[in-house]
Tab-separated table of C-alpha atoms in Angstrom:
chain	number	residue	atom	x	y	z
A	1	MET	CA	-46.534	-22.285	45.008
A	2	SER	CA	-46.214	-19.241	43.066
A	3	ALA	CA	-45.287	-17.555	46.262
A	4	ILE	CA	-42.753	-20.028	47.133
A	5	LEU	CA	-41.037	-19.706	43.865
A	6	GLN	CA	-40.880	-16.043	44.121
A	7	ASN	CA	-39.092	-16.341	47.426
A	8	VAL	CA	-36.657	-18.702	45.901
A	9	SER	CA	-36.186	-16.614	42.996
A	10	THR	CA	-35.661	-13.920	45.021
A	11	SER	CA	-33.308	-15.518	47.469
A	12	LEU	CA	-31.192	-17.005	44.610
A	13	SER	CA	-30.883	-13.816	42.821
A	14	ALA	CA	-29.719	-12.001	45.909
A	15	SER	CA	-27.233	-14.733	47.081
A	16	THR	CA	-25.655	-14.809	43.511
A	17	SER	CA	-25.435	-11.158	43.296
A	18	THR	CA	-23.454	-11.135	46.219
A	19	PHE	CA	-20.948	-13.646	45.327
A	20	LEU	CA	-20.671	-13.009	41.490
A	21	GLY	CA	-21.624	-9.424	41.176
A	22	HIS	CA	-24.636	-8.294	38.758
A	23	ASN	CA	-22.424	-7.840	35.934
A	24	ASN	CA	-21.691	-11.842	35.934
A	25	LEU	CA	-25.217	-12.953	36.326
A	26	LYS	CA	-25.194	-13.583	32.453
A	27	ALA	CA	-22.955	-16.487	32.973
A	28	ILE	CA	-25.962	-18.310	35.188
A	29	LYS	CA	-27.914	-20.800	33.291
A	30	PRO	CA	-31.470	-21.838	34.248
A	31	SER	CA	-31.394	-24.145	37.079
A	32	HIS	CA	-34.082	-26.861	38.474
A	33	VAL	CA	-34.536	-26.325	42.059
A	34	SER	CA	-36.323	-29.036	44.179
A	35	MET	CA	-39.042	-28.227	46.700
A	36	ALA	CA	-39.181	-30.910	49.811
A	37	GLY	CA	-38.265	-33.545	46.936
A	38	ARG	CA	-41.914	-33.347	45.560
A	39	MET	CA	-41.944	-30.588	43.274
A	40	SER	CA	-39.593	-28.947	40.958
A	41	ALA	CA	-39.509	-25.570	38.704
A	42	VAL	CA	-37.214	-23.650	36.546
A	43	VAL	CA	-35.842	-20.833	38.183
A	44	LYS	CA	-34.125	-17.892	35.776
A	45	CYS	CA	-31.892	-15.340	36.943
A	46	VAL	CA	-32.496	-12.137	34.898
A	47	ALA	CA	-29.081	-11.179	33.074
A	48	SER	CA	-27.576	-7.686	33.120
A	49	PRO	CA	-26.996	-5.910	30.126
A	50	SER	CA	-24.073	-7.610	27.727
A	51	ALA	CA	-20.474	-6.314	28.060
A	52	GLU	CA	-20.671	-4.823	24.759
A	53	LYS	CA	-23.371	-2.334	26.072
A	54	THR	CA	-21.881	-1.679	29.459
A	55	ALA	CA	-21.267	2.165	29.640
A	56	TYR	CA	-18.177	2.070	31.833
A	57	LYS	CA	-14.756	1.183	30.407
A	58	THR	CA	-11.202	1.583	32.122
A	59	ASN	CA	-8.559	3.847	30.739
A	60	VAL	CA	-6.146	0.856	30.473
A	61	ALA	CA	-5.556	0.030	26.723
A	62	ARG	CA	-5.171	-3.539	25.829
A	63	ASN	CA	-2.003	-5.217	25.139
A	64	GLU	CA	-1.314	-4.608	21.262
A	65	ASN	CA	0.663	-7.743	20.968
A	66	LEU	CA	-2.438	-10.067	22.470
A	67	ALA	CA	-4.414	-8.444	19.745
A	68	LYS	CA	-2.045	-9.769	17.066
A	69	LEU	CA	-2.874	-13.380	18.030
A	70	GLN	CA	-4.784	-15.270	15.398
A	71	ALA	CA	-8.331	-16.630	16.373
A	72	GLY	CA	-7.598	-19.280	19.164
A	73	TYR	CA	-4.790	-21.205	20.404
A	74	LEU	CA	-4.807	-24.405	18.405
A	75	PHE	CA	-5.924	-26.934	20.893
A	76	PRO	CA	-8.627	-24.984	22.654
A	77	GLU	CA	-10.153	-24.493	19.243
A	78	ILE	CA	-9.883	-28.025	18.324
A	79	ALA	CA	-11.561	-28.787	21.687
A	80	ARG	CA	-14.240	-26.316	20.589
A	81	ARG	CA	-14.973	-27.973	17.882
A	82	ARG	CA	-15.224	-31.280	19.524
A	83	ASN	CA	-17.749	-29.981	21.745
A	84	ALA	CA	-19.787	-28.679	19.163
A	85	HIS	CA	-19.501	-32.152	17.320
A	86	ILE	CA	-20.608	-34.096	20.522
A	87	ALA	CA	-23.586	-31.787	21.191
A	88	LYS	CA	-24.391	-32.266	17.678
A	89	ASN	CA	-24.056	-35.841	17.942
A	90	PRO	CA	-24.685	-36.841	21.560
A	91	ASP	CA	-24.772	-40.690	21.001
A	92	ALA	CA	-21.555	-40.717	19.035
A	93	LYS	CA	-18.434	-42.321	20.818
A	94	VAL	CA	-15.750	-39.684	20.110
A	95	ILE	CA	-11.997	-40.951	20.215
A	96	SER	CA	-9.318	-38.177	20.591
A	97	LEU	CA	-6.248	-38.798	19.097
A	98	GLY	CA	-5.577	-35.005	18.564
A	99	ILE	CA	-4.207	-32.921	21.428
A	100	GLY	CA	-0.929	-34.931	22.483
A	101	ASP	CA	-2.387	-35.723	26.388
A	102	THR	CA	-1.307	-38.645	27.999
A	103	THR	CA	-3.893	-41.380	28.728
A	104	GLU	CA	-2.093	-44.275	30.535
A	105	PRO	CA	-2.050	-44.318	34.288
A	106	ILE	CA	1.138	-42.987	36.053
A	107	PRO	CA	3.328	-46.001	37.192
A	108	GLU	CA	2.896	-46.796	40.937
A	109	VAL	CA	6.446	-46.376	41.835
A	110	ILE	CA	6.280	-42.962	41.019
A	111	THR	CA	2.835	-42.300	42.579
A	112	SER	CA	3.621	-43.851	45.670
A	113	ALA	CA	6.425	-41.378	46.021
A	114	MET	CA	4.194	-38.474	45.569
A	115	SER	CA	1.929	-40.180	47.782
A	116	LYS	CA	4.583	-40.558	50.701
A	117	ARG	CA	5.652	-36.908	50.390
A	118	SER	CA	2.321	-35.630	50.679
A	119	GLU	CA	1.357	-37.640	53.852
A	120	VAL	CA	4.413	-36.307	55.546
A	121	LEU	CA	3.521	-32.894	54.789
A	122	SER	CA	0.836	-33.246	57.453
A	123	THR	CA	3.615	-33.651	60.258
A	124	VAL	CA	5.710	-31.266	61.811
A	125	ALA	CA	8.740	-33.007	61.168
A	126	GLY	CA	8.006	-33.740	57.406
A	127	TYR	CA	6.448	-30.309	56.645
A	128	SER	CA	7.975	-28.095	54.020
A	129	GLY	CA	7.079	-24.963	52.490
A	130	TYR	CA	8.654	-22.682	49.790
A	131	GLY	CA	11.546	-24.711	48.182
A	132	ALA	CA	14.575	-23.451	46.034
A	133	GLU	CA	13.197	-21.817	43.167
A	134	GLN	CA	15.547	-23.626	40.830
A	135	GLY	CA	14.285	-27.126	42.217
A	136	GLU	CA	15.302	-29.442	44.900
A	137	GLN	CA	19.225	-30.157	44.875
A	138	LYS	CA	18.543	-33.892	44.885
A	139	LEU	CA	16.530	-33.841	41.744
A	140	ARG	CA	18.700	-31.408	39.965
A	141	ALA	CA	21.423	-33.618	40.463
A	142	ALA	CA	19.571	-36.569	39.565
A	143	ILE	CA	18.214	-35.125	36.420
A	144	ALA	CA	22.099	-34.076	35.365
A	145	SER	CA	23.230	-37.527	36.020
A	146	THR	CA	20.629	-39.199	34.249
A	147	TYR	CA	20.060	-37.221	31.121
A	148	TYR	CA	23.537	-35.378	30.803
A	149	GLU	CA	26.048	-37.992	31.920
A	150	GLY	CA	29.181	-37.302	30.462
A	151	LEU	CA	27.885	-34.020	28.488
A	152	GLY	CA	29.191	-31.609	31.159
A	153	ILE	CA	25.915	-30.675	32.276
A	154	GLU	CA	26.011	-30.248	36.198
A	155	GLU	CA	23.280	-29.828	38.651
A	156	HIS	CA	23.658	-26.292	38.903
A	157	ASP	CA	23.114	-25.931	35.232
A	158	ILE	CA	19.378	-27.627	35.718
A	159	PHE	CA	16.490	-25.457	36.606
A	160	VAL	CA	13.579	-27.643	37.735
A	161	SER	CA	9.969	-26.228	36.650
A	162	ASP	CA	6.304	-27.054	36.237
A	163	GLY	CA	6.800	-27.970	32.812
A	164	ALA	CA	8.648	-27.274	29.195
A	165	LYS	CA	5.691	-24.982	28.192
A	166	SER	CA	5.922	-22.550	31.042
A	167	ASP	CA	9.911	-22.473	30.561
A	168	ILE	CA	9.146	-21.684	26.948
A	169	SER	CA	7.197	-18.155	27.943
A	170	ARG	CA	9.942	-17.580	30.549
A	171	LEU	CA	12.716	-17.994	28.160
A	172	GLN	CA	10.536	-15.402	26.084
A	173	VAL	CA	10.521	-12.939	28.975
A	174	LEU	CA	14.206	-13.733	29.397
A	175	PHE	CA	15.175	-12.498	26.081
A	176	GLY	CA	12.438	-9.659	25.704
A	177	SER	CA	10.894	-7.938	22.885
A	178	ASN	CA	14.021	-6.819	20.977
A	179	VAL	CA	15.401	-9.976	19.956
A	180	THR	CA	14.462	-11.923	16.602
A	181	MET	CA	13.632	-15.446	16.559
A	182	ALA	CA	13.234	-18.459	14.021
A	183	VAL	CA	11.074	-21.779	14.362
A	184	GLN	CA	10.796	-24.608	12.185
A	185	ASP	CA	7.803	-24.731	9.908
A	186	PRO	CA	5.697	-26.672	11.029
A	187	SER	CA	6.391	-26.630	14.672
A	188	TYR	CA	4.831	-26.457	18.221
A	189	PRO	CA	2.462	-23.415	18.131
A	190	ALA	CA	3.648	-21.842	21.671
A	191	TYR	CA	6.685	-20.925	20.357
A	192	VAL	CA	5.202	-18.649	17.929
A	193	ASP	CA	2.344	-17.282	20.215
A	194	SER	CA	4.793	-16.713	22.846
A	195	SER	CA	6.874	-14.470	20.650
A	196	VAL	CA	3.903	-12.633	19.481
A	197	ILE	CA	2.666	-11.897	22.833
A	198	LEU	CA	6.237	-10.665	23.771
A	199	GLY	CA	6.137	-8.157	21.201
A	200	GLN	CA	8.930	-9.774	19.009
A	201	THR	CA	6.852	-9.928	16.046
A	202	GLY	CA	5.149	-7.992	13.424
A	203	LEU	CA	1.409	-8.335	12.311
A	204	PHE	CA	-0.073	-11.742	10.674
A	205	GLN	CA	0.132	-11.483	7.124
A	206	LYS	CA	-2.882	-13.382	5.688
A	207	ASP	CA	-1.551	-13.936	2.225
A	208	VAL	CA	1.165	-16.168	3.476
A	209	GLU	CA	-0.165	-17.381	6.798
A	210	LYS	CA	2.892	-15.812	8.788
A	211	TYR	CA	3.914	-13.090	11.492
A	212	ALA	CA	6.210	-10.460	9.968
A	213	ASN	CA	9.739	-10.697	11.635
A	214	ILE	CA	9.808	-14.369	12.301
A	215	GLU	CA	11.964	-16.553	10.369
A	216	TYR	CA	10.041	-19.690	9.261
A	217	MET	CA	12.598	-22.429	8.712
A	218	LYS	CA	10.585	-24.732	6.176
A	219	CYS	CA	10.671	-28.552	7.002
A	220	THR	CA	9.417	-30.363	4.113
A	221	THR	CA	9.233	-34.151	2.980
A	222	GLU	CA	11.826	-32.726	0.327
A	223	ASN	CA	14.299	-31.508	2.872
A	224	GLY	CA	13.572	-34.491	5.368
A	225	PHE	CA	12.271	-31.981	7.738
A	226	PHE	CA	15.392	-30.639	8.295
A	227	PRO	CA	15.431	-26.732	7.039
A	228	ASP	CA	18.103	-25.622	4.389
A	229	LEU	CA	20.141	-23.396	6.538
A	230	SER	CA	21.856	-21.653	3.412
A	231	THR	CA	18.593	-19.875	3.171
A	232	VAL	CA	18.035	-19.273	6.468
A	233	ARG	CA	18.369	-15.500	7.520
A	234	ARG	CA	20.413	-14.967	10.826
A	235	THR	CA	18.093	-14.539	13.953
A	236	ASP	CA	18.998	-14.085	17.857
A	237	ILE	CA	17.168	-17.148	18.936
A	238	ILE	CA	16.364	-20.198	17.010
A	239	PHE	CA	13.616	-22.689	18.687
A	240	PHE	CA	14.070	-26.183	17.301
A	241	CYS	CA	12.353	-29.366	18.652
A	242	SER	CA	13.848	-32.839	18.057
A	243	PRO	CA	12.007	-35.290	17.928
A	244	ASN	CA	9.905	-32.811	16.416
A	245	ASN	CA	6.127	-31.921	17.163
A	246	PRO	CA	4.169	-32.197	14.756
A	247	THR	CA	6.016	-34.054	12.160
A	248	GLY	CA	7.616	-36.728	14.470
A	249	SER	CA	11.094	-36.357	12.638
A	250	ALA	CA	14.492	-36.752	14.596
A	251	ALA	CA	17.456	-34.638	13.368
A	252	SER	CA	20.598	-36.728	12.933
A	253	ARG	CA	23.948	-36.203	14.446
A	254	GLU	CA	25.206	-34.393	11.346
A	255	GLN	CA	22.223	-32.166	10.903
A	256	LEU	CA	22.365	-31.045	14.700
A	257	THR	CA	26.077	-30.226	14.019
A	258	LYS	CA	25.244	-28.060	11.164
A	259	LEU	CA	22.804	-26.320	13.411
A	260	VAL	CA	25.247	-25.873	16.056
A	261	GLN	CA	27.830	-24.543	13.630
A	262	PHE	CA	25.046	-22.399	11.877
A	263	ALA	CA	24.350	-20.698	15.239
A	264	LYS	CA	27.956	-20.120	16.027
A	265	GLU	CA	28.524	-18.338	12.651
A	266	ASN	CA	25.657	-16.224	13.373
A	267	GLY	CA	26.099	-15.704	17.238
A	268	SER	CA	22.677	-17.165	17.798
A	269	ILE	CA	21.223	-19.051	20.658
A	270	ILE	CA	19.355	-22.261	20.174
A	271	VAL	CA	16.598	-23.124	22.336
A	272	TYR	CA	16.250	-26.761	22.035
A	273	ASP	CA	13.113	-28.969	23.059
A	274	SER	CA	13.964	-32.348	23.917
A	275	ALA	CA	10.458	-33.269	25.368
A	276	TYR	CA	10.055	-36.630	23.222
A	277	ALA	CA	13.667	-37.775	23.524
A	278	MET	CA	13.050	-40.968	25.200
A	279	TYR	CA	10.726	-41.794	22.184
A	280	VAL	CA	13.946	-42.213	20.099
A	281	SER	CA	14.336	-45.698	18.665
A	282	ASP	CA	17.984	-44.902	16.492
A	283	ASP	CA	20.916	-43.257	16.985
A	284	SER	CA	19.625	-39.837	16.618
A	285	PRO	CA	20.954	-37.626	19.654
A	286	ARG	CA	18.376	-37.327	22.514
A	287	SER	CA	20.412	-33.935	23.739
A	288	ILE	CA	21.757	-31.012	21.832
A	289	PHE	CA	24.759	-31.242	24.284
A	290	GLU	CA	25.714	-34.412	22.532
A	291	ILE	CA	27.074	-32.029	19.425
A	292	PRO	CA	30.625	-30.765	20.354
A	293	GLY	CA	30.457	-26.815	21.026
A	294	ALA	CA	26.639	-26.962	21.873
A	295	LYS	CA	26.830	-25.731	25.136
A	296	GLU	CA	28.345	-22.304	23.960
A	297	VAL	CA	25.311	-21.690	21.711
A	298	ALA	CA	22.599	-23.631	23.103
A	299	LEU	CA	20.039	-24.516	26.063
A	300	GLU	CA	17.670	-27.159	25.983
A	301	VAL	CA	14.166	-27.566	27.814
A	302	SER	CA	12.371	-30.834	28.798
A	303	SER	CA	9.729	-32.635	30.741
A	304	PHE	CA	8.391	-35.538	32.346
A	305	SER	CA	4.729	-35.032	30.642
A	306	LYS	CA	5.278	-37.636	27.876
A	307	TYR	CA	7.456	-40.000	29.937
A	308	ALA	CA	5.626	-40.771	33.006
A	309	GLY	CA	2.253	-39.110	32.242
A	310	PHE	CA	2.854	-35.763	33.859
A	311	THR	CA	0.686	-33.552	31.695
A	312	GLY	CA	-1.371	-32.851	34.789
A	313	VAL	CA	1.203	-33.289	37.213
A	314	ARG	CA	3.490	-30.524	35.574
A	315	LEU	CA	7.091	-31.091	36.144
A	316	GLY	CA	9.949	-30.424	33.835
A	317	TRP	CA	13.496	-28.919	33.843
A	318	THR	CA	15.644	-26.289	31.513
A	319	ALA	CA	19.491	-27.058	31.158
A	320	ILE	CA	21.464	-23.937	30.730
A	321	PRO	CA	25.237	-24.471	30.431
A	322	LYS	CA	27.504	-21.982	32.445
A	323	GLU	CA	29.326	-21.656	29.125
A	324	LEU	CA	26.416	-19.825	27.183
A	325	HIS	CA	27.066	-15.987	27.287
A	326	TYR	CA	25.437	-12.978	25.979
A	327	SER	CA	27.164	-10.696	23.653
A	328	ASP	CA	28.591	-8.596	26.366
A	329	GLY	CA	29.892	-11.746	28.347
A	330	PHE	CA	27.038	-11.918	30.991
A	331	PRO	CA	25.882	-15.714	31.609
A	332	VAL	CA	22.673	-16.576	30.389
A	333	ALA	CA	22.126	-18.610	33.577
A	334	LYS	CA	22.279	-15.923	35.931
A	335	ASP	CA	19.575	-13.744	33.982
A	336	PHE	CA	17.309	-16.763	33.891
A	337	ASN	CA	18.008	-17.703	37.792
A	338	ARG	CA	16.810	-14.176	38.306
A	339	ILE	CA	13.625	-14.529	35.910
A	340	VAL	CA	12.656	-17.909	38.199
A	341	CYS	CA	13.401	-16.174	41.265
A	342	THR	CA	10.894	-13.324	40.440
A	343	CYS	CA	8.338	-15.078	38.393
A	344	PHE	CA	8.214	-18.562	40.113
A	345	ASN	CA	8.318	-20.143	43.561
A	346	GLY	CA	9.558	-23.324	42.352
A	347	ALA	CA	7.785	-26.718	41.274
A	348	SER	CA	5.546	-28.627	43.667
A	349	ASN	CA	7.508	-30.467	46.255
A	350	ILE	CA	5.176	-33.184	45.696
A	351	ALA	CA	5.598	-33.373	42.079
A	352	GLN	CA	9.366	-33.102	42.723
A	353	ALA	CA	9.230	-36.313	44.588
A	354	GLY	CA	7.475	-37.734	41.800
A	355	GLY	CA	10.188	-36.543	39.530
A	356	LEU	CA	12.898	-38.359	41.965
A	357	ALA	CA	11.300	-41.294	41.678
A	358	CYS	CA	10.936	-41.004	37.764
A	359	VAL	CA	14.747	-41.024	37.389
A	360	SER	CA	15.366	-44.052	39.757
A	361	PRO	CA	16.341	-47.329	38.215
A	362	GLU	CA	12.637	-48.372	38.921
A	363	GLY	CA	11.141	-45.396	37.469
A	364	ILE	CA	13.257	-45.387	34.210
A	365	THR	CA	12.052	-48.986	33.972
A	366	ALA	CA	8.639	-47.625	34.412
A	367	MET	CA	8.756	-44.644	32.217
A	368	HIS	CA	10.264	-47.071	29.353
A	369	GLU	CA	7.164	-49.324	29.715
A	370	VAL	CA	4.816	-46.545	29.200
A	371	VAL	CA	6.593	-44.792	26.153
A	372	GLY	CA	7.005	-48.412	24.790
A	373	PHE	CA	3.119	-48.631	25.044
A	374	TYR	CA	2.720	-45.398	23.156
A	375	LYS	CA	5.280	-46.600	20.338
A	376	GLU	CA	3.192	-49.721	19.735
A	377	ASN	CA	0.002	-47.619	19.450
A	378	THR	CA	2.133	-45.530	16.670
A	379	ALA	CA	2.908	-48.652	14.690
A	380	ILE	CA	-0.765	-49.625	14.793
A	381	ILE	CA	-1.567	-46.049	13.213
A	382	VAL	CA	1.447	-45.958	10.793
A	383	ASP	CA	0.501	-49.474	9.557
A	384	THR	CA	-3.095	-48.302	9.058
A	385	PHE	CA	-2.400	-45.376	6.978
A	386	ASN	CA	0.219	-47.056	4.903
A	387	SER	CA	-2.304	-50.005	4.122
A	388	LEU	CA	-4.554	-47.059	2.859
A	389	GLY	CA	-1.857	-45.754	0.482
A	390	PHE	CA	-1.109	-42.591	2.366
A	391	LYS	CA	2.192	-41.134	2.409
A	392	VAL	CA	2.968	-41.237	6.265
A	393	TYR	CA	5.794	-39.822	8.248
A	394	GLY	CA	6.910	-39.506	11.754
A	395	GLY	CA	5.947	-42.502	14.209
A	396	LYS	CA	9.451	-44.035	14.754
A	397	ASN	CA	11.091	-41.541	17.093
A	398	ALA	CA	8.050	-39.726	18.373
A	399	PRO	CA	4.092	-40.379	19.300
A	400	TYR	CA	2.924	-38.431	16.226
A	401	VAL	CA	2.118	-39.682	12.981
A	402	TRP	CA	2.032	-37.066	9.991
A	403	VAL	CA	-0.129	-38.027	7.513
A	404	HIS	CA	-0.008	-36.315	4.017
A	405	PHE	CA	-3.432	-35.229	2.187
A	406	PRO	CA	-1.917	-33.686	-0.995
A	407	GLY	CA	-4.032	-30.918	-2.366
A	408	ARG	CA	-6.535	-30.593	0.580
A	409	SER	CA	-7.129	-28.180	3.411
A	410	SER	CA	-5.704	-29.644	6.623
A	411	TRP	CA	-8.741	-27.969	8.321
A	412	ASP	CA	-11.255	-29.622	5.958
A	413	VAL	CA	-9.759	-33.140	6.519
A	414	PHE	CA	-9.919	-32.593	10.476
A	415	SER	CA	-13.756	-31.649	9.622
A	416	GLU	CA	-14.301	-34.748	7.276
A	417	ILE	CA	-12.285	-37.054	10.031
A	418	LEU	CA	-14.426	-35.877	12.708
A	419	GLU	CA	-17.870	-35.888	10.908
A	420	LYS	CA	-17.534	-39.227	9.344
A	421	THR	CA	-15.574	-41.292	11.901
A	422	HIS	CA	-15.940	-39.258	15.287
A	423	VAL	CA	-12.269	-39.096	15.890
A	424	VAL	CA	-10.324	-36.079	16.693
A	425	THR	CA	-7.236	-35.421	14.901
A	426	THR	CA	-5.111	-32.171	14.547
A	427	PRO	CA	-4.838	-30.203	11.325
A	428	GLY	CA	-1.237	-29.624	10.449
A	429	SER	CA	-1.791	-26.126	9.320
A	430	GLY	CA	-2.292	-25.474	13.052
A	431	PHE	CA	1.430	-25.588	13.191
A	432	GLY	CA	2.230	-23.170	10.714
A	433	PRO	CA	1.887	-22.895	6.822
A	434	GLY	CA	4.221	-25.786	6.236
A	435	GLY	CA	1.598	-27.886	7.905
A	436	GLU	CA	-0.610	-27.337	5.617
A	437	GLY	CA	-1.973	-30.532	3.495
A	438	PHE	CA	-1.130	-32.720	6.508
A	439	VAL	CA	-3.031	-34.045	9.634
A	440	ARG	CA	-1.299	-35.101	12.737
A	441	VAL	CA	-2.582	-38.517	14.569
A	442	SER	CA	-1.544	-38.819	17.955
A	443	ALA	CA	-0.506	-42.300	19.684
A	444	PHE	CA	-1.734	-41.078	23.080
A	445	GLY	CA	-4.883	-43.078	23.451
A	446	HIS	CA	-6.130	-46.162	25.126
A	447	ARG	CA	-5.479	-49.360	22.978
A	448	GLU	CA	-8.717	-50.434	22.335
A	449	ASN	CA	-9.717	-46.667	21.276
A	450	VAL	CA	-6.499	-46.631	18.949
A	451	ILE	CA	-7.858	-49.978	17.399
A	452	GLU	CA	-11.108	-48.866	16.834
A	453	ALA	CA	-10.164	-45.183	15.390
A	454	CYS	CA	-7.931	-47.345	12.902
A	455	ARG	CA	-11.081	-49.533	12.044
A	456	ARG	CA	-13.072	-46.310	11.160
A	457	PHE	CA	-9.962	-44.412	9.193
A	458	LYS	CA	-10.152	-47.893	7.143
A	459	GLU	CA	-13.919	-47.535	6.567
A	460	LEU	CA	-13.690	-43.943	5.363
A	461	TYR	CA	-10.622	-44.269	3.250
A	462	LYS	CA	-10.903	-47.717	1.810
């Protein structure tokens, strides 16, 4: 038997080395190898020296901007802590209300359109390869007429993409490293991290938990989560998300009018993130282009992710008005067109078929039903924390509930909730220093899980 195992070990080591290379063998874990269904043994691959001890190094320096980033990106860090908790508590039923990932099935009217598109790709007549980098004309026109009717945004102003997050990074490439930028504080971390990677910022300042050269527009309970623009210094680019992630607040028409005027006075460009516009329940604007003059100072990114459950399908768009120009008069849209033609081959044609179904009358109805389901979840979460005496914000126009834990570290609260209730939330400080003392609870979850999580919250904080 020892001879057989020696042969197996030699064979496994040889084949693994062939495909992975000796330096990667350290990633192979011990595995159980079955012998004709009768005997098993543990076969171990001998690891090569660790990377730290490897003698050879290239002469390529690391991107110094990546070295500025702090720890891990927020959501992978949460996933790491969640996985560690599961390993420590293997029998616990962990409920995730942290990362904003949708959980409910994509409506059949949408998946059937994608299925049909995929099937015709196996035919000579129906096959298509590369499409237009800007997106299929029918979809661009449908997005313009559905979301921007009467606002002066036309099909040629729409650039279809693989999601708003991807477009945020493409926009940073568009603007380059020499611009200055402002963000809401707190805000979606991709804005800041992409700015750091592009070299727009200085080093991270631990004493204030901020990067140098970024203007953090403080959004607090005291100012209704809309910044006091009289205290905000001028920057080239202003990232603004409404309804906001993470606070769930939606800017009013009056507030957005002030923002557009502020941008005009300073010659700035607003990057407006409207990924949650379909969750708006009151008369708050769903698009920045509802504000007079916005087309001269703003562009807008959006997505089907939180409307149709496309977090995995990946489909979104950016709208750039022809009226938006650089200081030399060159149209911003023309440069963005060059960026997508250089860096992108266009969204999946199957995903775009789903997008067309999304903006059909049946698709719009189906998406409203999905959004309505998550809004019901939100109401359950809001009612729970209200009943426990917490100050609760958001929840009305967004799928996020922003819960205040005054005087406490948000990571400590995150850990307390995870350890004592097995529920994953998101610490507010992960969205910027203005989020300290808050925890974001996502409404994306199966109904039974949301109800159970709320029951556990009541047990913990009763």
